[in-house]
Coordinates of C-alpha atoms in Angstrom, one line a residue:
M218 CA 95.7 119.7 124.1
K219 CA 93.9 116.9 125.6
C220 CA 93.4 115.2 122.3
L221 CA 97.0 115.5 121.1
L222 CA 98.2 113.8 124.6
F223 CA 95.8 111.0 123.8
I224 CA 96.9 110.3 120.2
I225 CA 100.6 110.4 121.5
C226 CA 99.4 107.7 124.4
F227 CA 98.1 105.4 121.8
V228 CA 100.8 105.1 119.4
N229 CA 103.1 104.7 122.7
I230 CA 100.6 101.5 123.7
Q231 CA 99.6 100.3 120.3
C232 CA 102.3 100.6 118.0
D233 CA 106.1 101.6 119.4
I234 CA 109.3 102.1 117.5
T235 CA 112.3 102.4 119.9
Y236 CA 115.6 102.5 119.8
I237 CA 118.7 99.9 119.0
E238 CA 120.5 100.9 122.6
V239 CA 119.1 103.3 125.1
K240 CA 122.6 105.6 124.0
Y241 CA 121.3 106.0 120.7
P242 CA 117.6 107.8 121.1
L243 CA 115.8 108.0 118.1
T244 CA 114.8 111.7 116.6
G245 CA 111.9 112.6 114.6
K246 CA 108.7 113.6 115.2
L247 CA 105.8 111.0 116.3
A248 CA 103.4 109.7 114.4
P249 CA 99.6 109.7 114.9
P250 CA 98.1 106.3 114.9
N251 CA 96.1 107.0 111.5
V252 CA 99.1 108.6 109.6
V253 CA 98.2 108.5 105.6
W254 CA 101.2 107.0 103.6
P255 CA 102.3 107.8 101.3
H256 CA 102.1 111.5 102.3
P257 CA 99.5 113.5 100.0
Q258 CA 100.2 116.5 98.3
K259 CA 98.0 118.6 100.9
M260 CA 96.6 117.9 103.9
E261 CA 94.7 119.4 107.4
V262 CA 93.1 117.3 109.9
S263 CA 91.8 118.2 112.9
N264 CA 92.4 116.8 116.4
D265 CA 88.8 115.7 117.6
L266 CA 87.5 113.2 116.6
L267 CA 83.8 111.1 115.1
Y268 CA 83.4 107.9 116.1
I269 CA 82.4 105.0 113.2
R270 CA 79.5 102.2 114.2
P271 CA 81.6 99.0 113.7
N272 CA 80.4 97.5 110.6
D273 CA 77.9 100.0 109.7
L274 CA 79.0 102.5 107.6
Q275 CA 77.0 103.5 104.4
V276 CA 79.0 104.1 101.6
D277 CA 77.3 105.8 98.3
S278 CA 78.9 106.3 95.1
N279 CA 77.4 108.3 91.8
I280 CA 79.2 105.7 90.1
E281 CA 78.3 102.5 92.1
T282 CA 76.8 100.5 89.1
C283 CA 80.9 100.6 87.8
D284 CA 82.3 97.5 89.0
I285 CA 85.6 98.8 90.0
V286 CA 83.5 100.7 92.5
A287 CA 81.4 98.6 93.6
K288 CA 83.4 95.8 94.5
A289 CA 86.3 98.2 96.1
I290 CA 83.4 99.1 98.8
E291 CA 83.1 95.4 99.7
R292 CA 87.1 94.8 99.4
Y293 CA 87.5 97.5 101.8
K294 CA 85.0 96.6 104.5
P295 CA 87.2 94.4 106.4
L296 CA 89.9 97.3 105.8
F297 CA 88.2 99.5 107.8
F298 CA 86.9 97.2 110.3
P299 CA 89.8 94.1 111.0
P300 CA 87.9 90.9 111.7
T301 CA 89.8 89.7 114.9
L302 CA 90.1 92.8 116.6
D303 CA 87.7 94.1 119.0
M304 CA 85.3 97.4 118.3
H305 CA 83.0 98.8 120.6
Q306 CA 79.7 100.5 119.6
P307 CA 80.0 104.5 120.1
P308 CA 78.7 105.8 123.8
A309 CA 75.0 105.5 124.0
D310 CA 75.0 109.3 124.5
A311 CA 77.5 110.0 121.3
E312 CA 76.3 112.2 119.2
N313 CA 79.5 113.1 116.8
I314 CA 79.5 110.0 114.4
L315 CA 80.3 109.4 111.1
Q316 CA 77.2 108.8 108.8
T317 CA 78.4 108.3 105.5
L318 CA 80.8 108.0 102.8
T319 CA 80.2 109.1 99.6
L320 CA 82.5 108.2 96.5
N321 CA 81.6 111.1 93.5
V322 CA 83.2 111.0 90.1
K323 CA 82.9 114.4 89.0
N324 CA 80.5 114.7 86.0
K325 CA 79.8 111.2 86.1
S326 CA 82.7 110.4 84.1
Q327 CA 82.5 106.9 82.7
C328 CA 83.3 103.6 84.6
E329 CA 86.9 103.1 82.5
K330 CA 87.6 99.6 82.4
Y331 CA 91.9 99.8 82.5
I332 CA 93.9 102.2 83.9
E333 CA 96.5 103.9 82.0
L334 CA 99.8 105.7 82.0
T335 CA 97.8 109.3 81.4
S336 CA 94.9 108.5 83.5
S337 CA 94.4 111.2 86.1
E338 CA 94.7 109.6 89.9
A339 CA 93.9 112.9 91.9
Y340 CA 91.4 113.1 94.6
N341 CA 90.0 115.6 96.9
L342 CA 88.7 113.9 100.5
T343 CA 86.9 115.8 102.5
I344 CA 85.3 115.3 106.2
K345 CA 83.0 117.8 107.5
Q346 CA 79.5 117.6 109.3
K347 CA 79.9 114.3 110.2
V348 CA 80.1 113.3 106.3
A349 CA 82.8 112.2 104.4
V350 CA 83.3 113.0 100.6
V351 CA 85.9 111.5 98.1
E352 CA 85.4 113.2 94.9
A353 CA 87.6 112.4 91.9
E354 CA 88.0 113.0 88.0
S355 CA 88.1 108.9 87.6
V356 CA 87.9 106.2 89.2
W357 CA 91.5 105.5 90.0
G358 CA 91.1 108.9 91.8
L359 CA 88.3 107.2 93.8
L360 CA 90.4 104.4 94.7
R361 CA 93.2 106.3 95.6
G362 CA 91.1 108.5 98.2
L363 CA 89.2 105.3 99.3
E364 CA 92.9 104.2 100.4
T365 CA 93.4 107.3 102.1
F366 CA 90.1 107.6 103.9
S367 CA 90.4 103.6 105.2
Q368 CA 94.2 104.5 106.3
L369 CA 92.7 107.6 108.6
I370 CA 90.3 105.1 110.0
Y371 CA 91.9 103.6 113.5
I372 CA 90.9 101.7 116.5
N373 CA 91.6 103.5 120.0
E374 CA 92.6 102.3 122.9
Q375 CA 89.1 102.3 124.4
N376 CA 88.4 100.2 121.4
Y377 CA 86.2 102.4 119.6
V378 CA 86.3 102.9 115.9
V379 CA 87.2 106.9 115.1
I380 CA 88.5 109.1 112.5
N381 CA 88.9 112.9 112.2
S382 CA 85.9 114.9 112.5
S383 CA 87.4 117.6 109.9
V384 CA 89.7 116.6 107.1
N385 CA 90.8 118.6 104.0
I386 CA 93.0 116.9 101.8
T387 CA 93.9 117.3 98.1
D388 CA 95.9 115.1 96.7
S389 CA 98.0 113.5 93.2
P390 CA 100.9 111.6 92.1
R391 CA 104.1 113.3 91.4
F392 CA 105.0 110.4 89.2
R393 CA 102.9 108.9 86.7
H394 CA 104.7 105.4 86.8
R395 CA 105.4 104.0 90.2
G396 CA 106.1 100.2 89.8
I397 CA 106.9 97.2 91.4
M398 CA 109.1 94.6 89.3
L399 CA 108.8 91.1 90.2
D400 CA 110.8 88.2 89.0
T401 CA 108.9 84.7 88.9
A402 CA 111.5 83.0 87.1
R403 CA 114.3 82.2 89.2
H404 CA 111.8 80.9 91.4
F405 CA 108.3 80.2 90.7
V406 CA 105.9 82.8 93.0
P407 CA 102.5 81.0 93.3
V408 CA 99.7 83.2 92.4
P409 CA 97.8 83.6 95.6
V410 CA 100.9 85.3 96.9
I411 CA 101.6 87.5 93.4
K412 CA 97.9 88.9 94.4
K413 CA 98.6 90.0 98.2
N414 CA 101.5 91.5 96.6
L415 CA 99.1 93.4 94.5
D416 CA 96.8 93.9 97.4
T417 CA 99.7 95.7 99.0
M418 CA 100.7 97.4 95.9
S419 CA 97.6 99.1 96.1
Y420 CA 97.7 99.9 99.7
N421 CA 100.9 101.8 98.8
K422 CA 99.1 103.7 95.6
I423 CA 101.3 101.8 93.5
N424 CA 100.4 101.7 89.6
V425 CA 102.3 99.3 87.4
F426 CA 103.2 95.7 88.2
H427 CA 106.4 94.6 86.0
W428 CA 106.1 91.2 85.7
H429 CA 109.6 89.9 84.7
L430 CA 107.9 86.1 83.4
V431 CA 111.1 84.1 82.1
D432 CA 114.8 84.0 82.1
D433 CA 117.1 81.6 81.9
Q434 CA 116.0 79.3 84.9
S435 CA 112.7 78.6 83.9
F436 CA 110.0 79.7 81.5
P437 CA 106.5 79.5 83.5
F438 CA 104.6 81.3 81.4
E439 CA 102.2 79.3 79.4
S440 CA 102.0 80.3 75.9
K441 CA 98.9 79.3 73.7
T442 CA 101.4 79.5 70.7
F443 CA 104.5 77.8 71.8
P444 CA 102.8 75.5 74.6
N445 CA 106.3 73.4 74.8
L446 CA 108.1 76.6 76.1
S447 CA 106.7 76.0 79.7
R448 CA 105.9 72.3 79.2
A449 CA 109.8 71.8 78.9
G450 CA 110.8 75.1 80.4
A451 CA 108.7 75.2 83.8
F452 CA 110.6 73.8 86.9
S453 CA 107.2 71.2 86.8
P454 CA 104.0 71.1 85.6
D455 CA 102.6 72.5 88.6
H456 CA 105.1 75.6 88.1
V457 CA 103.2 77.2 85.2
Y458 CA 100.9 80.6 85.1
T459 CA 98.2 79.1 82.9
P460 CA 96.2 81.3 80.7
V461 CA 93.4 81.5 83.5
D462 CA 96.4 82.0 86.0
V463 CA 97.6 85.2 83.9
A464 CA 94.0 86.7 83.3
D465 CA 93.5 85.9 86.9
V466 CA 96.4 88.1 87.9
I467 CA 95.6 90.6 85.5
E468 CA 91.9 91.1 86.6
H469 CA 93.0 91.2 90.3
A470 CA 95.4 94.3 89.6
R471 CA 92.7 96.3 87.1
L472 CA 90.2 96.3 89.9
R473 CA 93.2 97.8 92.2
G474 CA 93.9 100.4 89.4
I475 CA 97.3 98.4 88.5
R476 CA 98.3 97.9 84.7
V477 CA 100.3 94.6 84.5
I478 CA 103.3 95.1 82.2
P479 CA 105.1 91.6 81.0
E480 CA 108.8 91.4 80.1
I481 CA 109.7 88.8 77.8
D482 CA 113.7 89.3 77.9
T483 CA 115.6 88.4 75.3
P484 CA 118.3 88.0 73.7
G485 CA 119.9 86.9 76.6
H486 CA 118.7 85.2 79.9
T487 CA 117.0 82.9 77.1
F488 CA 118.5 79.1 78.2
S489 CA 115.1 78.2 79.2
W490 CA 114.2 78.3 75.4
S491 CA 116.8 76.0 74.5
K492 CA 114.5 73.1 76.1
S493 CA 112.0 73.1 73.5
M494 CA 113.8 75.5 70.7
P495 CA 117.3 74.9 70.9
E496 CA 117.3 76.0 67.0
L497 CA 116.9 79.5 68.6
I498 CA 119.8 79.2 70.8
T499 CA 123.5 80.1 70.3
V500 CA 125.8 77.3 70.7
C501 CA 129.1 78.0 72.4
W502 CA 132.4 76.7 71.5
A503 CA 135.8 76.2 72.1
H504 CA 139.0 74.7 71.3
G505 CA 137.2 74.0 67.5
K506 CA 134.4 72.1 69.5
P507 CA 130.8 72.8 69.9
Y508 CA 128.9 72.8 73.2
Q509 CA 131.7 73.9 75.4
A510 CA 131.0 75.0 78.7
I511 CA 133.8 77.5 80.4
Y512 CA 132.9 78.4 84.2
S513 CA 132.4 82.0 84.2
I514 CA 132.5 82.9 80.5
Q515 CA 130.0 80.9 78.7
G516 CA 127.5 77.9 78.8
E517 CA 127.4 75.0 76.1
M518 CA 124.5 76.8 74.8
E519 CA 122.9 80.2 75.7
I520 CA 121.9 84.1 74.1
F521 CA 119.2 83.8 71.1
N522 CA 121.0 83.3 67.7
P523 CA 120.5 86.7 65.6
S524 CA 121.2 84.8 62.5
E525 CA 118.8 82.5 63.1
P526 CA 115.7 83.5 61.0
R527 CA 113.2 81.3 63.3
V528 CA 114.5 83.6 66.5
Y529 CA 112.6 86.4 64.8
S530 CA 109.6 84.4 63.3
T531 CA 109.3 82.8 67.0
M532 CA 109.4 86.6 68.8
D533 CA 107.0 88.2 66.3
A534 CA 104.0 85.6 66.9
L535 CA 104.8 85.6 70.8
L536 CA 105.0 89.1 70.8
R537 CA 101.7 89.1 68.9
E538 CA 100.3 86.9 71.5
I539 CA 101.5 89.0 74.7
K540 CA 99.8 91.9 73.4
E541 CA 96.4 89.9 72.9
R542 CA 96.6 88.6 76.2
F543 CA 97.8 91.6 78.4
P544 CA 95.5 94.7 77.6
S545 CA 98.3 97.2 79.0
N546 CA 99.5 97.7 75.1
Y547 CA 103.1 98.2 76.6
I548 CA 105.8 95.1 76.5
H549 CA 109.1 95.2 78.2
L550 CA 111.7 93.6 76.1
G551 CA 114.6 92.8 78.2
M552 CA 117.6 93.4 76.1
D553 CA 120.0 93.6 79.1
E554 CA 123.1 91.7 79.9
V555 CA 123.9 90.8 76.5
Y556 CA 127.1 88.6 77.2
D557 CA 129.0 88.1 73.8
K558 CA 131.6 85.7 74.5
C559 CA 129.1 82.9 73.3
W560 CA 128.5 84.8 69.7
L561 CA 132.2 85.2 69.4
S562 CA 133.0 81.7 69.9
N563 CA 130.7 80.6 67.6
P564 CA 132.4 80.2 63.7
N565 CA 129.0 80.0 62.0
I566 CA 128.1 83.2 63.4
R567 CA 131.6 85.2 62.9
Q568 CA 131.1 84.2 59.3
W569 CA 127.7 85.2 59.2
M570 CA 128.7 88.7 60.4
V571 CA 131.5 88.7 57.7
D572 CA 129.0 88.1 55.4
N573 CA 126.4 91.0 56.5
N574 CA 129.1 93.6 57.0
I575 CA 128.2 93.6 61.0
L576 CA 131.7 94.1 62.6
S577 CA 131.4 94.2 66.2
T578 CA 129.2 92.2 69.0
K579 CA 127.6 96.0 69.5
S580 CA 126.5 95.7 65.6
L581 CA 125.1 92.3 66.3
Q582 CA 123.3 93.7 69.3
K583 CA 121.7 96.6 67.2
Y584 CA 120.9 94.3 64.5
Y585 CA 118.9 92.0 66.6
A586 CA 117.2 95.2 68.7
D587 CA 116.0 96.6 65.4
R588 CA 114.5 93.4 64.1
I589 CA 112.5 92.8 67.6
L590 CA 111.6 96.5 67.6
D591 CA 110.3 96.4 64.2
I592 CA 108.0 93.8 65.4
T593 CA 106.7 96.3 68.1
R594 CA 106.0 98.5 65.6
N595 CA 104.4 96.4 63.3
I596 CA 101.9 94.9 66.1
S597 CA 101.4 98.8 67.7
V598 CA 102.7 98.2 71.2
T599 CA 105.1 100.5 73.2
P600 CA 108.2 98.7 74.1
I601 CA 110.2 99.2 77.3
V602 CA 113.9 98.4 77.5
W603 CA 116.1 98.0 80.0
Q604 CA 119.3 100.7 79.5
D605 CA 121.7 98.3 77.8
V606 CA 120.6 98.4 74.6
W607 CA 120.3 102.3 74.7
D608 CA 123.8 102.0 75.7
E609 CA 125.0 100.4 72.2
K610 CA 123.2 103.5 70.5
V611 CA 120.2 101.6 69.3
E612 CA 117.8 103.9 67.4
L613 CA 115.0 103.3 69.8
P614 CA 111.2 103.7 68.3
P615 CA 109.6 107.1 69.3
G616 CA 107.7 106.7 73.0
T617 CA 110.3 103.6 74.0
I618 CA 110.6 103.7 77.7
I619 CA 114.3 103.5 78.8
Q620 CA 114.7 101.4 82.7
V621 CA 117.7 103.1 83.9
W622 CA 119.1 100.3 86.3
K623 CA 123.1 100.8 86.3
D624 CA 124.7 103.5 89.0
S625 CA 128.3 103.6 87.0
S626 CA 130.1 103.1 83.9
D627 CA 133.2 103.0 82.4
N628 CA 132.3 105.8 80.3
I629 CA 133.3 109.2 82.5
E630 CA 130.1 111.0 81.4
F631 CA 127.9 108.4 83.6
D632 CA 129.2 108.3 86.6
S633 CA 126.0 107.7 88.5
W634 CA 122.1 106.8 87.5
A635 CA 121.5 110.9 87.6
S636 CA 123.5 110.9 84.7
Y637 CA 121.9 108.3 82.2
L638 CA 118.6 109.5 83.5
N639 CA 119.8 113.4 82.4
R640 CA 120.8 112.1 79.0
A641 CA 118.1 109.8 77.9
A642 CA 115.5 112.3 78.7
N643 CA 117.1 115.0 76.9
E644 CA 117.3 112.8 74.2
G645 CA 113.5 112.4 73.9
Y646 CA 113.2 109.3 75.7
N647 CA 110.4 108.4 78.3
V648 CA 112.6 106.8 81.3
I649 CA 112.1 105.0 84.8
L650 CA 114.3 104.9 86.9
S651 CA 115.1 101.5 89.1
S652 CA 118.9 101.9 89.6
P653 CA 119.1 103.2 93.5
W654 CA 116.0 100.9 94.6
Y655 CA 117.2 97.4 93.9
L656 CA 115.5 95.5 96.9
N657 CA 116.9 92.3 96.5
Y658 CA 120.5 93.8 97.8
I659 CA 119.7 93.1 101.4
S660 CA 121.4 94.2 104.3
Y661 CA 121.6 94.9 108.4
G662 CA 118.8 96.9 109.2
K663 CA 120.8 99.7 109.6
Y664 CA 123.7 102.0 108.3
N665 CA 126.3 104.5 109.7
T666 CA 127.2 107.7 108.6
D667 CA 129.4 110.2 109.5
R668 CA 126.5 112.4 111.2
S669 CA 124.4 109.1 112.7
V670 CA 124.6 105.4 113.6
M671 CA 121.2 105.0 113.5
N672 CA 120.1 105.0 109.7
L673 CA 117.5 102.4 109.2
E674 CA 117.7 100.4 105.8
F675 CA 114.8 102.0 104.4
F676 CA 116.3 105.1 104.3
K677 CA 118.9 104.5 101.3
Y678 CA 115.7 104.2 99.4
Y679 CA 113.4 107.0 100.8
E680 CA 116.2 109.5 100.5
V681 CA 116.6 109.3 96.4
E682 CA 115.2 112.3 94.6
P683 CA 114.7 110.9 91.0
L684 CA 115.6 114.7 89.9
R685 CA 118.5 115.3 91.7
Q686 CA 121.3 117.0 89.4
F687 CA 118.6 116.9 86.9
S688 CA 119.9 119.6 84.1
G689 CA 117.0 119.3 81.2
S690 CA 114.1 121.3 79.8
N691 CA 110.7 121.1 81.7
E692 CA 109.9 119.1 78.9
A693 CA 112.8 116.9 79.4
K694 CA 111.7 116.6 83.4
E695 CA 108.1 115.4 82.1
R696 CA 109.6 112.2 80.2
I697 CA 111.0 111.2 83.5
L698 CA 107.6 108.9 83.9
G699 CA 108.7 107.5 87.7
G700 CA 110.4 104.9 88.7
E701 CA 109.9 100.7 90.0
A702 CA 111.5 99.1 92.9
C703 CA 113.0 95.8 91.7
L704 CA 113.0 92.4 93.3
W705 CA 114.9 90.0 91.7
G706 CA 114.0 86.3 92.5
E707 CA 117.1 84.4 93.3
F708 CA 117.0 84.2 97.0
V709 CA 113.3 84.6 96.7
D710 CA 110.1 82.8 96.7
G711 CA 106.1 82.7 98.2
T712 CA 108.2 82.3 102.0
N713 CA 109.6 85.6 102.4
L714 CA 108.4 87.9 99.1
L715 CA 106.4 89.8 101.4
S716 CA 108.6 90.5 104.1
R717 CA 111.4 91.6 101.7
F718 CA 109.4 93.7 99.8
W719 CA 107.4 95.3 102.6
P720 CA 107.5 98.3 103.8
K721 CA 110.7 98.5 101.8
A722 CA 108.8 99.3 99.1
S723 CA 106.4 101.8 101.1
A724 CA 109.7 104.3 101.1
V725 CA 109.9 104.1 97.3
A726 CA 106.2 104.3 97.1
E727 CA 106.3 107.7 99.0
R728 CA 109.2 108.9 97.0
L729 CA 107.1 108.5 93.7
W730 CA 103.7 110.0 95.4
S731 CA 104.4 112.6 97.7
P732 CA 106.2 115.9 97.1
A733 CA 110.0 116.5 97.3
T734 CA 109.6 118.3 99.9
I735 CA 108.5 115.2 101.9
N736 CA 111.7 113.8 102.7
N737 CA 112.7 113.7 106.5
S738 CA 113.5 110.2 107.2
E739 CA 113.5 110.2 111.0
D740 CA 110.4 112.1 110.6
A741 CA 109.3 109.3 108.4
Q742 CA 110.6 105.8 110.3
F743 CA 107.8 107.0 112.9
R744 CA 105.4 107.1 110.2
L745 CA 106.4 103.9 108.1
D746 CA 106.6 101.9 111.5
V747 CA 102.4 102.6 111.7
H748 CA 102.2 102.0 108.6
R749 CA 103.8 98.4 108.9
C750 CA 101.4 98.0 111.3
R751 CA 98.8 98.9 109.3
L752 CA 99.9 96.1 106.5
L753 CA 99.8 93.5 109.8
R754 CA 96.1 94.6 110.2
R755 CA 95.5 93.5 106.5
G756 CA 97.2 90.3 106.4
I757 CA 100.4 91.3 105.1
P758 CA 103.9 89.7 106.8
A759 CA 105.8 93.5 106.5
Q760 CA 109.3 92.9 108.3
P761 CA 109.9 95.0 111.1
I762 CA 112.0 98.5 110.5
L763 CA 113.2 98.4 114.3
N764 CA 112.5 97.4 117.3
G765 CA 109.0 97.8 118.6
H766 CA 105.8 96.4 118.9
C767 CA 102.3 96.8 117.2
G768 CA 99.8 94.6 118.8
N769 CA 98.0 92.0 119.8
Y770 CA 97.5 91.0 116.0
E771 CA 101.2 90.5 115.1
V772 CA 102.1 87.3 113.1
G773 CA 101.2 84.4 115.2
M774 CA 99.3 86.4 118.1
P775 CA 95.8 85.6 119.2
K776 CA 94.4 88.4 117.1
S777 CA 96.5 87.8 113.8
L778 CA 95.3 88.2 110.6
I779 CA 98.0 87.2 108.6
N780 CA 96.5 84.2 107.6
H781 CA 93.0 85.2 107.9
P782 CA 91.0 84.1 105.2
I783 CA 89.4 87.3 103.7
F784 CA 92.9 88.5 103.2
N785 CA 94.6 85.2 101.6
Y786 CA 93.5 83.4 98.1
E787 CA 94.8 79.8 98.8
N788 CA 92.1 77.2 97.8
P789 CA 92.9 74.7 100.6
T790 CA 91.7 71.1 98.4
W791 CA 94.9 69.5 100.2
A792 CA 93.2 68.5 103.2
S793 CA 90.1 67.5 101.6
T794 CA 91.8 65.6 99.2
T795 CA 94.6 63.8 101.2
K796 CA 92.5 60.8 101.9
A797 CA 90.9 60.4 98.3
S798 CA 94.4 61.2 96.7
L799 CA 95.6 58.1 99.0
P800 CA 96.4 54.8 96.9
A801 CA 93.5 52.0 96.8
K802 CA 96.2 49.8 98.5
V803 CA 97.1 51.9 101.2
L804 CA 93.8 52.7 102.0
A805 CA 92.8 48.7 102.1
S806 CA 95.7 47.9 104.6
L807 CA 94.7 50.5 107.1
S808 CA 92.8 49.2 110.5
S809 CA 89.5 50.6 111.1
S810 CA 91.4 52.5 114.0
S811 CA 93.7 53.7 111.6
T812 CA 91.3 55.3 109.4
K813 CA 89.5 57.1 111.9
M814 CA 93.3 58.6 113.2
L815 CA 93.6 59.3 109.6
T816 CA 90.0 61.0 109.1
S817 CA 90.3 62.6 112.8
Y818 CA 94.0 64.0 111.6
I819 CA 92.5 65.4 108.4
Y820 CA 89.3 67.1 110.2
V821 CA 91.3 68.7 112.6
I822 CA 93.8 70.3 110.1
S823 CA 91.0 71.0 108.1
F824 CA 89.3 73.2 110.7
L825 CA 92.1 74.5 112.5
P826 CA 92.5 77.9 111.0
I827 CA 89.1 78.3 111.8
G828 CA 89.5 77.6 115.4
Y829 CA 92.9 79.6 115.5
F830 CA 90.7 83.1 113.8
Y831 CA 88.0 83.1 115.8
H832 CA 90.0 81.9 119.2

């Protein structure tokens, strides 16, 4: 009982979520300071604690030569021991000190290079007799177990680093596909921000990065085969993902057990292609004239021209390059929101449809989709498509994954996303769900129901049950692979991406990892608040879920880790090059004193972060 009171005291002092008004007290169970998120399948922990010597925990592995494991051990050291926070050595007479952490793969399994859809992420974590052991069937299970172990560590109110002395966790994901979709075409997202987002995904045991690379607004992906697509289609030469950038993102994800699935969305969402390949794009007509825009109906040019043979030769070459550069062997083909008004306006396309006995734009979309899906068959990749093409009754190749994003339809058979999920899985398709998890739809942080006025925004994501109303066989149920939280980029860039995603996406992460019975939102609000504070200690500017505080490491406070170099990936060359980049005439015109002032200014800016972090 004494230990339990101690833990609650820590929660109230160091990480506190509180009411929006006194008359609306929060209900739910308070969470300990080392709550695990997402919640494990089975978990038993004691209240008594072990000390840990700061920056002095021995970590061993029977597969330590594997780069996945070796680099994870190094990466987790500052997560165990946040570099700006005060930590004391255990009392001199203390004997209850954790000695080692061991990471073992059963049967010394090989060091896999890339995680796959079928990879095992199961693990067991035990702590007993002052020794912690994570055991798994694969390196990916070791990563998930290591993350759980890191979350069990915390700094108590006396500034000792502690962990539960007895732990027994058996854990594995409920769904295999647990993803984040990020749109980097409507706004360019710099690679360092993408990498921080990948870090946060790993802290939430998310294993898929769905990268929506290109769209109408820009084409930032630098193709080796068609370099002019980004030269003309990117916002600027600085807003481009070079081959080195793409390889860097894939490697960063690989080391964290995350698959990177690229999306090249066609035939719609392709206006950026027109800046270098106008021959691929449909010219829109009106009143007998080409290149006629009609507000809210069509632009002057938009959407691929399915009658143009060069569309298919270009897509064949580009998809072959994508397969070569992205090792996941999955390509998202988009195929959503094919608005047909421009097609119908074009007399050449209408005549081509007549000549080829294509009687409707639905049939035209099917013709296009069949041609592109044939390419994926020929190059042996698994296609993923937004549900629209399936809605149009296109027969998809075996193994195709349908991503459900709609929540209603003019067809009464489909009154919700659950109806779509049912039908697609029962037709033999693999399915992932996104409809209820569009995180770009922001609102006030709480909403009212008949039962309560204190429903936090994350509740609506957390309370989703992917298998609700599922009426298929167990075999069909297995085809529901999981889901993705989506963030479209109309109002998101590097300034707000991380706070917009997190911790709301954590709610989706727990729904896809944890048992369906872990579903009490009012308990979860206390646990998620602890996890949000943990993200702050890991350099992630996760937004608050309600009133309260975390500690002296919040953004802008003396111990903040948000801009700490150990959790960031920027290369701050601007300060050292400011003076060098000035034109010679400008430098020559500066007086000696002003030159000294400029140099001093650069010096101060260069070293301000260091003084800030270690003040």
